[in-house]
PDB file of C-alpha atoms in Angstrom:
ATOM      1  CA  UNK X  34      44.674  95.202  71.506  1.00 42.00           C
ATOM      2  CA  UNK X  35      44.491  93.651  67.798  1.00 46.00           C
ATOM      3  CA  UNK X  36      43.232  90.550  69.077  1.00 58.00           C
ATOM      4  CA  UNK X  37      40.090  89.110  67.306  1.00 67.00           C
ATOM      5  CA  UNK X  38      36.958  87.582  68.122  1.00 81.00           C
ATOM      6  CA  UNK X  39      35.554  84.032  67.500  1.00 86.00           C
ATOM      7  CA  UNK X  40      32.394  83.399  67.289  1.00 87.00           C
ATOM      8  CA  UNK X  41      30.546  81.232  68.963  1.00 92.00           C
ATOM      9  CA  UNK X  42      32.602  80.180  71.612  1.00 91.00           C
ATOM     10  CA  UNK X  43      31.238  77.026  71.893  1.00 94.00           C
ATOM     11  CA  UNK X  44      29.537  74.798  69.378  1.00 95.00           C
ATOM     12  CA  UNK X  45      27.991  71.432  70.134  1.00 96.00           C
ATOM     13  CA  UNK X  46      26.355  69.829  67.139  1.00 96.00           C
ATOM     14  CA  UNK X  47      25.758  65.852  66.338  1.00 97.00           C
ATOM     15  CA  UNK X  48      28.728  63.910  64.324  1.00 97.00           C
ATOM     16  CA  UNK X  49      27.868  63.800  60.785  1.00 97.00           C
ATOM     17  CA  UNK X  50      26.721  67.582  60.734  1.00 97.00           C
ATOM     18  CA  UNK X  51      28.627  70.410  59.270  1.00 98.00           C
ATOM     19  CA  UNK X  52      30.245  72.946  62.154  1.00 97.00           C
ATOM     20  CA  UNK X  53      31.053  76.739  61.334  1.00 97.00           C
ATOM     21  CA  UNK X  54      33.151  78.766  63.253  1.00 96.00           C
ATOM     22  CA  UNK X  55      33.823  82.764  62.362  1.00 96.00           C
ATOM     23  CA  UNK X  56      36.556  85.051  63.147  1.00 95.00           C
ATOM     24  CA  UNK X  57      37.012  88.898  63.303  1.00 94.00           C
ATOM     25  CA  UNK X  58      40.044  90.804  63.062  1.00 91.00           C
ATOM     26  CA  UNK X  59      40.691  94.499  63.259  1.00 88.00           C
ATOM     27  CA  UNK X  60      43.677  95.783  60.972  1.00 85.00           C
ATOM     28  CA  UNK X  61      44.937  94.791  57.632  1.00 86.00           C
ATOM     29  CA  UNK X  62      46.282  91.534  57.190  1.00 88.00           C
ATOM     30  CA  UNK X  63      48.787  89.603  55.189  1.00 88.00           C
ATOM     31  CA  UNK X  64      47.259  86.237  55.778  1.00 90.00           C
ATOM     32  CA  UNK X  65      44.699  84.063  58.053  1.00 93.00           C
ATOM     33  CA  UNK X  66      45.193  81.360  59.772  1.00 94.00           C
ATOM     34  CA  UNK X  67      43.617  78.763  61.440  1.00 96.00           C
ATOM     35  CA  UNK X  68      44.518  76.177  64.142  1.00 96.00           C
ATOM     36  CA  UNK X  69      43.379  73.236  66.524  1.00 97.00           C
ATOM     37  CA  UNK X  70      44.159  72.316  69.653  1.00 96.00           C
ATOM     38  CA  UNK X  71      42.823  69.161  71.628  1.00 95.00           C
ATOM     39  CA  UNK X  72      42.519  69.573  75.503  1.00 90.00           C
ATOM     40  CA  UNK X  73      45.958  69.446  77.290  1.00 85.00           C
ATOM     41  CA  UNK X  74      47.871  69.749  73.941  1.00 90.00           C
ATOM     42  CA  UNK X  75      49.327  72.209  72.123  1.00 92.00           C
ATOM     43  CA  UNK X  76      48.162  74.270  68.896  1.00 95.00           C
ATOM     44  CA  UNK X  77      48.187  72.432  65.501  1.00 95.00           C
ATOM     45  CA  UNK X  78      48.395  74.003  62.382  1.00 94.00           C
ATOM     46  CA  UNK X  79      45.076  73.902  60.286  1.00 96.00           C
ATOM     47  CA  UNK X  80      45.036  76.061  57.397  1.00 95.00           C
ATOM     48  CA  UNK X  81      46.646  79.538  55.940  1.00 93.00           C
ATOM     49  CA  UNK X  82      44.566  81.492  53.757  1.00 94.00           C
ATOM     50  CA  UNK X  83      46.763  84.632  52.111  1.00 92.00           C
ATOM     51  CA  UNK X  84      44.879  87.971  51.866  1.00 92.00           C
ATOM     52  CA  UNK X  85      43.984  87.738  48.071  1.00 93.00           C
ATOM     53  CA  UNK X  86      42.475  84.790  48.505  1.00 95.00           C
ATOM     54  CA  UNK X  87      38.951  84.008  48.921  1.00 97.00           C
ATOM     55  CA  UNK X  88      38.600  80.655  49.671  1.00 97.00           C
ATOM     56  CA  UNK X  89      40.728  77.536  50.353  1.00 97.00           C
ATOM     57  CA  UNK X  90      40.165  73.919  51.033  1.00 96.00           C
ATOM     58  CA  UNK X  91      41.743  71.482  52.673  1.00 95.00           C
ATOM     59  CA  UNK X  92      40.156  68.024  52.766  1.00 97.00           C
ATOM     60  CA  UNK X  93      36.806  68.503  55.113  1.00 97.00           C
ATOM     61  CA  UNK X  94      38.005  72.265  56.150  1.00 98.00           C
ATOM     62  CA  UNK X  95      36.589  74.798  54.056  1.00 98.00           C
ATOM     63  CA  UNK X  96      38.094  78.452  55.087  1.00 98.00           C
ATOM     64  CA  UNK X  97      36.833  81.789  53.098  1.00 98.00           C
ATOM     65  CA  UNK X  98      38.197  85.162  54.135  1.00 97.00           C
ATOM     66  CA  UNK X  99      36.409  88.513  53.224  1.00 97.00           C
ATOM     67  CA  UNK X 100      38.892  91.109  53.944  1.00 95.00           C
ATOM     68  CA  UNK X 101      36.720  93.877  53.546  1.00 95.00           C
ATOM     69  CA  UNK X 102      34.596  92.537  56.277  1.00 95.00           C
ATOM     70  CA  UNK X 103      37.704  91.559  58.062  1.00 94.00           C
ATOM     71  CA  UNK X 104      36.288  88.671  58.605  1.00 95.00           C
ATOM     72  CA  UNK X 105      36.805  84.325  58.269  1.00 96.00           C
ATOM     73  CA  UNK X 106      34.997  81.985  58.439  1.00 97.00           C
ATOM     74  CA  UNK X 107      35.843  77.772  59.336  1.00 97.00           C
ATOM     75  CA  UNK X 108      33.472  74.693  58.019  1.00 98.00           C
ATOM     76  CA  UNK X 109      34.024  71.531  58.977  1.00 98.00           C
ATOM     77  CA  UNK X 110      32.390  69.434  56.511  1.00 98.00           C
ATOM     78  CA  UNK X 111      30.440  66.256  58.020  1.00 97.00           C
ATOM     79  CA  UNK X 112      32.405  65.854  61.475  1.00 97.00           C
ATOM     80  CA  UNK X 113      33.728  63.166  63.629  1.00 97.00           C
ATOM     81  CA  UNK X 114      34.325  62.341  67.069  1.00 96.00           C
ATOM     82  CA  UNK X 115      37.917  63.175  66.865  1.00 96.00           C
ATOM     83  CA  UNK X 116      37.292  66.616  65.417  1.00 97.00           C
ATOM     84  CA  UNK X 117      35.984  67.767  68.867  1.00 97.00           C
ATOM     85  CA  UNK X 118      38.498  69.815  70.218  1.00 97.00           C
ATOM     86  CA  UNK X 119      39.005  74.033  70.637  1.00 96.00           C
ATOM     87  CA  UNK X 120      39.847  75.886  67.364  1.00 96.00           C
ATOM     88  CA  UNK X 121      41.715  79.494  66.533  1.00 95.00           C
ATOM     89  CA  UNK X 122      42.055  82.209  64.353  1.00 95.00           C
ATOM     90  CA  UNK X 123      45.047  84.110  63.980  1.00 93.00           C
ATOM     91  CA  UNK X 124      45.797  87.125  61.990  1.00 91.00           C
ATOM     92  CA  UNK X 125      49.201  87.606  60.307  1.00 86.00           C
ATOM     93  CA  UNK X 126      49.011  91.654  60.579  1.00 76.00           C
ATOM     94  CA  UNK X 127      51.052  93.349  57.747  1.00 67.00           C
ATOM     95  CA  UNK X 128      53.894  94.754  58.815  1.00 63.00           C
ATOM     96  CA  UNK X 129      53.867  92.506  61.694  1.00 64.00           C
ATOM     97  CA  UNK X 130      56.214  89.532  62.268  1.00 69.00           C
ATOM     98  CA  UNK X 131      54.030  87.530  64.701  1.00 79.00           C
ATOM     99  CA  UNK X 132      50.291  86.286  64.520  1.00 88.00           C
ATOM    100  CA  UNK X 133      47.802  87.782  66.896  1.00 89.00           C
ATOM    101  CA  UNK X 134      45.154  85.072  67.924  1.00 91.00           C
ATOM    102  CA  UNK X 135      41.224  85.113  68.556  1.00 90.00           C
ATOM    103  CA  UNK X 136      40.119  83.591  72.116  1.00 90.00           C
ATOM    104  CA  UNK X 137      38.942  80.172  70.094  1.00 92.00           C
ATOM    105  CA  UNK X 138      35.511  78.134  69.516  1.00 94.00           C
ATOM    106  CA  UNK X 139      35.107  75.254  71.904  1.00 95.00           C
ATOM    107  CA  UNK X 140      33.852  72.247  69.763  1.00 97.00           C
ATOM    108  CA  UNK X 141      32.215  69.464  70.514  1.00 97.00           C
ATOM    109  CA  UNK X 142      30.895  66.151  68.053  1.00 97.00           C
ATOM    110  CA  UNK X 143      28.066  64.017  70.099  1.00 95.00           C
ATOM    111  CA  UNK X 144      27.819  60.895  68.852  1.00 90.00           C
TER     112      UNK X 144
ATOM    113  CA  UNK T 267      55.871  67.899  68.599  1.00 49.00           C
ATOM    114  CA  UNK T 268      58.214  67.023  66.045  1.00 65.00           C
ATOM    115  CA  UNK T 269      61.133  69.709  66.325  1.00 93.00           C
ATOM    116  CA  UNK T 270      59.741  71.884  68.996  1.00 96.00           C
ATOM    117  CA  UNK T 271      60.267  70.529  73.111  1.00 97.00           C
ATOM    118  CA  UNK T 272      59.222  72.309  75.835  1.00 97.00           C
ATOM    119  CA  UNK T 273      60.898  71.729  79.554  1.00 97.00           C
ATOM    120  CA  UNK T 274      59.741  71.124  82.058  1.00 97.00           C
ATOM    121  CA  UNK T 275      56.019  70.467  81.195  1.00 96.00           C
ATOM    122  CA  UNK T 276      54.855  71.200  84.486  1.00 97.00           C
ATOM    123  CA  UNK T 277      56.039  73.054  87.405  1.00 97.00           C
ATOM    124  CA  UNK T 278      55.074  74.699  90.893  1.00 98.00           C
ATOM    125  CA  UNK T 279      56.585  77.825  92.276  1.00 97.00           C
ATOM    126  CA  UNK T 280      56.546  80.055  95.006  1.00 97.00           C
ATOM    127  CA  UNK T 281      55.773  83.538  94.762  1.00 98.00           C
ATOM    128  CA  UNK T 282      58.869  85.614  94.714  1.00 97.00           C
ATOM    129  CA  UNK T 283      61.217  83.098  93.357  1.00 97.00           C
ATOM    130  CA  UNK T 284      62.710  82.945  89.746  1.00 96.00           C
ATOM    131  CA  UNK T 285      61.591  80.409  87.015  1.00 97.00           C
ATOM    132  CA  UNK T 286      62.922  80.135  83.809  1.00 98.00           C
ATOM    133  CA  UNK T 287      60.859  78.046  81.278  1.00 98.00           C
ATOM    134  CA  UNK T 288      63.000  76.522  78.028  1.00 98.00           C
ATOM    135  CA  UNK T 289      62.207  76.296  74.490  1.00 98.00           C
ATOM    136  CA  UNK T 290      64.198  74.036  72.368  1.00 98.00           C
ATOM    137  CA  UNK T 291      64.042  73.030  68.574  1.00 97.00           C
ATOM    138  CA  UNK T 292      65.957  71.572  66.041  1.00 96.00           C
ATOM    139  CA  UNK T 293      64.279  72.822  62.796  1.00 93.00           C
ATOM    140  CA  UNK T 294      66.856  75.626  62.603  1.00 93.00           C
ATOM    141  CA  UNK T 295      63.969  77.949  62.529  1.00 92.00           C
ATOM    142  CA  UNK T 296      64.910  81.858  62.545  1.00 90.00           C
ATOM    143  CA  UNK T 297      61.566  82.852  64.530  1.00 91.00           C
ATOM    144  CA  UNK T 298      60.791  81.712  67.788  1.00 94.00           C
ATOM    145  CA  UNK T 299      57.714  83.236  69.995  1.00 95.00           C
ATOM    146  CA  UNK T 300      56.895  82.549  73.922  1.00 97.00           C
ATOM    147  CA  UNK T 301      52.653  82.774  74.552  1.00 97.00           C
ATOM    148  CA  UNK T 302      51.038  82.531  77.418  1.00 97.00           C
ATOM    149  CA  UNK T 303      47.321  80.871  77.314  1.00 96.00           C
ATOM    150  CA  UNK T 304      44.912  81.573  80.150  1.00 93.00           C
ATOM    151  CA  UNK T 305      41.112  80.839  80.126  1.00 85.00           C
ATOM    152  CA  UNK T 306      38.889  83.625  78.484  1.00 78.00           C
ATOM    153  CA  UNK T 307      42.195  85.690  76.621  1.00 80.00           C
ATOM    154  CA  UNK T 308      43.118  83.098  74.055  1.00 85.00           C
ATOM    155  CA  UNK T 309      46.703  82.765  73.583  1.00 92.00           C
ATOM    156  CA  UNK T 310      48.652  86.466  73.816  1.00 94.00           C
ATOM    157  CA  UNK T 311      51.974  86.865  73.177  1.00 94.00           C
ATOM    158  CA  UNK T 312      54.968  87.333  75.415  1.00 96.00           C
ATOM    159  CA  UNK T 313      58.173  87.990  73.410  1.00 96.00           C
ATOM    160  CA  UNK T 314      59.530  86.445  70.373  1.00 94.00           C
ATOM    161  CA  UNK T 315      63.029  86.576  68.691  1.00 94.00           C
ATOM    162  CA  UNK T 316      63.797  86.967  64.971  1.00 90.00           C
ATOM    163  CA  UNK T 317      67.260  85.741  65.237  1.00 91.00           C
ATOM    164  CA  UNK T 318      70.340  84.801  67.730  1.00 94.00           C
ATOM    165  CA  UNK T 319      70.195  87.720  70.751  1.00 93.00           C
ATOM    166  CA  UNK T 320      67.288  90.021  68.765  1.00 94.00           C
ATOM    167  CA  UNK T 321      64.129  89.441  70.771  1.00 95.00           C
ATOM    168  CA  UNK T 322      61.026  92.182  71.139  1.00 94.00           C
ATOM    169  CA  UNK T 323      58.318  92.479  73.420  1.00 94.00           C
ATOM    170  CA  UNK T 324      54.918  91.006  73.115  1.00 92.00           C
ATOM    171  CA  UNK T 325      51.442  92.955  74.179  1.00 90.00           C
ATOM    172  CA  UNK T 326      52.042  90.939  78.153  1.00 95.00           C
ATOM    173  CA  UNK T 327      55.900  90.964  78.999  1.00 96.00           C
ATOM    174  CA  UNK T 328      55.485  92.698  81.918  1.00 96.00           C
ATOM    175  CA  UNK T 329      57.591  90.482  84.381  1.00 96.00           C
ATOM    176  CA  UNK T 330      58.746  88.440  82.001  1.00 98.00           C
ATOM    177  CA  UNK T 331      62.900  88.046  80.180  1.00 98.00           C
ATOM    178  CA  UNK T 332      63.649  86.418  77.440  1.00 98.00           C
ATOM    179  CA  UNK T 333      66.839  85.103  75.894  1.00 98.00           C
ATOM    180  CA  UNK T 334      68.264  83.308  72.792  1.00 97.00           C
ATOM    181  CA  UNK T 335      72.011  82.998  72.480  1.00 96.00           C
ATOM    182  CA  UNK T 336      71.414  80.283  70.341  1.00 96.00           C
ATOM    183  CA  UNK T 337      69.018  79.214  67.393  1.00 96.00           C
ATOM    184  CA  UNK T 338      68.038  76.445  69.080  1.00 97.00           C
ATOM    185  CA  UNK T 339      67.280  77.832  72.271  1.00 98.00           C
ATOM    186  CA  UNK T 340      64.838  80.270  73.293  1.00 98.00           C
ATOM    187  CA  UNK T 341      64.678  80.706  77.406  1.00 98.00           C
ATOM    188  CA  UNK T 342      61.758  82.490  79.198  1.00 98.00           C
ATOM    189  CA  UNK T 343      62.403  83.747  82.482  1.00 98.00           C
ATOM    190  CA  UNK T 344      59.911  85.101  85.090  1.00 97.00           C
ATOM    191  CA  UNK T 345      61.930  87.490  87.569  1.00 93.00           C
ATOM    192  CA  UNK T 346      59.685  86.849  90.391  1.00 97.00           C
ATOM    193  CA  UNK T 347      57.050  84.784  89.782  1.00 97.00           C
ATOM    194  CA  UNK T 348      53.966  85.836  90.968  1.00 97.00           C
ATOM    195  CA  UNK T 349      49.854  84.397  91.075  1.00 97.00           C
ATOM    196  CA  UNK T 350      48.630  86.425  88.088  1.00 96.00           C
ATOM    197  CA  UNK T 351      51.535  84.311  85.769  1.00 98.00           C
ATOM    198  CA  UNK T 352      49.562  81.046  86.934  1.00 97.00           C
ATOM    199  CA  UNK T 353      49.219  79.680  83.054  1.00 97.00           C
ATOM    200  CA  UNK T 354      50.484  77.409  80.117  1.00 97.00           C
ATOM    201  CA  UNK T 355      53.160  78.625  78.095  1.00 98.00           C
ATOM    202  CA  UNK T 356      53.049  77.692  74.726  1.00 97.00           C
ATOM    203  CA  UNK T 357      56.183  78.487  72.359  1.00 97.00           C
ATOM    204  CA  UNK T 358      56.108  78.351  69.114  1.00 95.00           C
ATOM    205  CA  UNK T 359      58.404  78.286  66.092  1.00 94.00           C
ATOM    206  CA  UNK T 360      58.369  79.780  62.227  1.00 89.00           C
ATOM    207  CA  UNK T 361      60.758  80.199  59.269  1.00 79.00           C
ATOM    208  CA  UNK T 362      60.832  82.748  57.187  1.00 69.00           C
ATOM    209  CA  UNK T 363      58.664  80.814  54.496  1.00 60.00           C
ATOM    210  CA  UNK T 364      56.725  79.368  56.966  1.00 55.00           C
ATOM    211  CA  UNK T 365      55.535  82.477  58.163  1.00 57.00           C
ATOM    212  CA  UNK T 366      53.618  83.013  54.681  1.00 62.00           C
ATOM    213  CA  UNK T 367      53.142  79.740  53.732  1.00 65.00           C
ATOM    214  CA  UNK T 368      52.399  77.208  56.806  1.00 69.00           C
ATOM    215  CA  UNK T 369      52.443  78.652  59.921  1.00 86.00           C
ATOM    216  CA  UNK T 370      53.721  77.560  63.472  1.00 91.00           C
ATOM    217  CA  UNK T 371      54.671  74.528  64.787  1.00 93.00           C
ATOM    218  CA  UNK T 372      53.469  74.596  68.734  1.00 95.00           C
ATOM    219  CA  UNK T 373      55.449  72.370  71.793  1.00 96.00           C
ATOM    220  CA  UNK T 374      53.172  70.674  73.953  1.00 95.00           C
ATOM    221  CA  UNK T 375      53.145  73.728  76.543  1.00 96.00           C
ATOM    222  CA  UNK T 376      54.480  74.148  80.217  1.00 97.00           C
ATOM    223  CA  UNK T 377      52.012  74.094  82.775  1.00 97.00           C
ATOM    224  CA  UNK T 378      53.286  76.677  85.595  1.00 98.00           C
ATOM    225  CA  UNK T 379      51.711  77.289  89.046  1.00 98.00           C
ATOM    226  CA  UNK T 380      52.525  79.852  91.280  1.00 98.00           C
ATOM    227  CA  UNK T 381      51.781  79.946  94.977  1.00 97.00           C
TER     228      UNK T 381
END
C-alpha cells in the first residue's frame, strides 16, 4: 500500500496554542495536500503544496514539505474552537492520477 | 457541497442484495473518484473515472462496479452487499487543473449499513 502515516493521531491542546500535525509518504510525489473534515461531514480542501516547494501559507495554516524526508508537516497557528475537527494528508504520487490519503490526526481545541 | 451531491445519504441493506450508491455534480469535472472511509484505514480508494465510460480500479474494489455514462454521473454499485462494506462513501471530484492546483471537492458522504 502507498498510503501514509499521520502522526499523532490525536492532538488535544488548549485554544490559543499552536497544533502540529506530520505526515509520511512513501514514493515520489508531484504534490501534497492537506484536508479537514468535521465529524459527520465530508473532506474540505485545506492546502496544496507542489513538490518544489518548501513551504506555503495560507492564513493560520503553515504547511512545509521536505521531500527528501518524504515528509509534511501542518501548523495551525493560535487555534480556535471551530478548528477542532480530524485532518489529512494526501499524496499526489507522480505518475498517478488520484491522491492516496494518510489515516488523519484527530484534533481537538479545549476552551 | 457546492457542485458535488451524494444520494441517498444514508441507507440499510441486507446482506446479499444489490445497492448502488450515486454521485452527481455539475462542475463538469473530467475526474471523478468513489472512497470508502472506515475507522483506523483513513479514506482508500475504490475506483475513479477519468472521463465518460473510462473508469480503473482503486487498491479495495473487490465487490464493488462502477459506472459513468455521463460526466455528471458517477454510479457505485455493490453486487452483493455484504458486512465488511459497512462504511461511508465519500466521492470526490477534480479537473484537470484542479488536480495540480486545488484539489478535490468532497459530497457530504453516504452512510451504508449492511445486515
Amino acid at each position: 500500500s502507498q498510503q501514509g502515516e499521520e502522526d499523532p493521531q490525536a492532538l488535544s491542546i488548549q485554544e490559543g496554542e499552536n497544533a502540529t500535525m506530520n505526515c509520511s509518504y512513501k514514493t515520489s510525489i508531484n504534490n501534497l495536500q492537506w484536508y479537514r473534515q468535521n465529524s459527520g461531514r465530508g473532506l474540505v480542501h485545506l492546502i496544496l503544496i507542489r513538490s518544489n516547494e518548501r513551504e506555503k501559507h495560507s492564513g493560520r495554516l503553515r504547511v512545509t514539505l521536505d521531500t527528501s524526508k518524504k515528509s509534511s508537516s501542518l501548523l495551525i497557528t493560535a487555534s480556535r474552537a471551530a478548528d477542532t475537527a480530524s485532518y489529512f494528508c494526501a499524496a499526489g504520487h507522480q505518475g498517478a492520477q488520484k491522491l492516496v490519503f494518510g489515516q488523519g490526526t484527530r484534533l481537538t481545541i479545549n476552551p | 457541497d457546492a457542485g458535488i451531491t451524494q444520494s441517498p445519504r444514508h441507507k440499510v441493506t441486507e446482506t446479499g442484495t444489490p445497492v448502488t450508491l450515486r454521485c452527481h455534480q455539475t462542475e463538469n469535472h473530467r475526474y471523478m473518484y468513489w472512497y470508502r472511509q472506515d475507522p483506523g484505514h483513513g479514506l482508500r480508494l475504490i475506483h475513479y473515472s477519468y472521463g465518460v465510460k473510462d473508469t480503473d480500479k482503486g487498491e479495495v474494489s473487490d465487490g464493488y462496479s462502477v459506472s459513468r455514462s455521463k460526466t455528471e454521473d458517477f454510479l457505485l454499485t455493490l453486487e452483493s452487499a455484504t458486512s465488511s462494506q459497512t462504511s461511508v462513501y465519500f466521492c470526490a471530484i477534480s479537473g484537470d487543473r484542479d488536480r495540480d492546483s486545488y484539489g478535490y471537492t468532497f459530497g457530504s458522504g453516504t452512510r451504508l449499513t449492511v445486515v
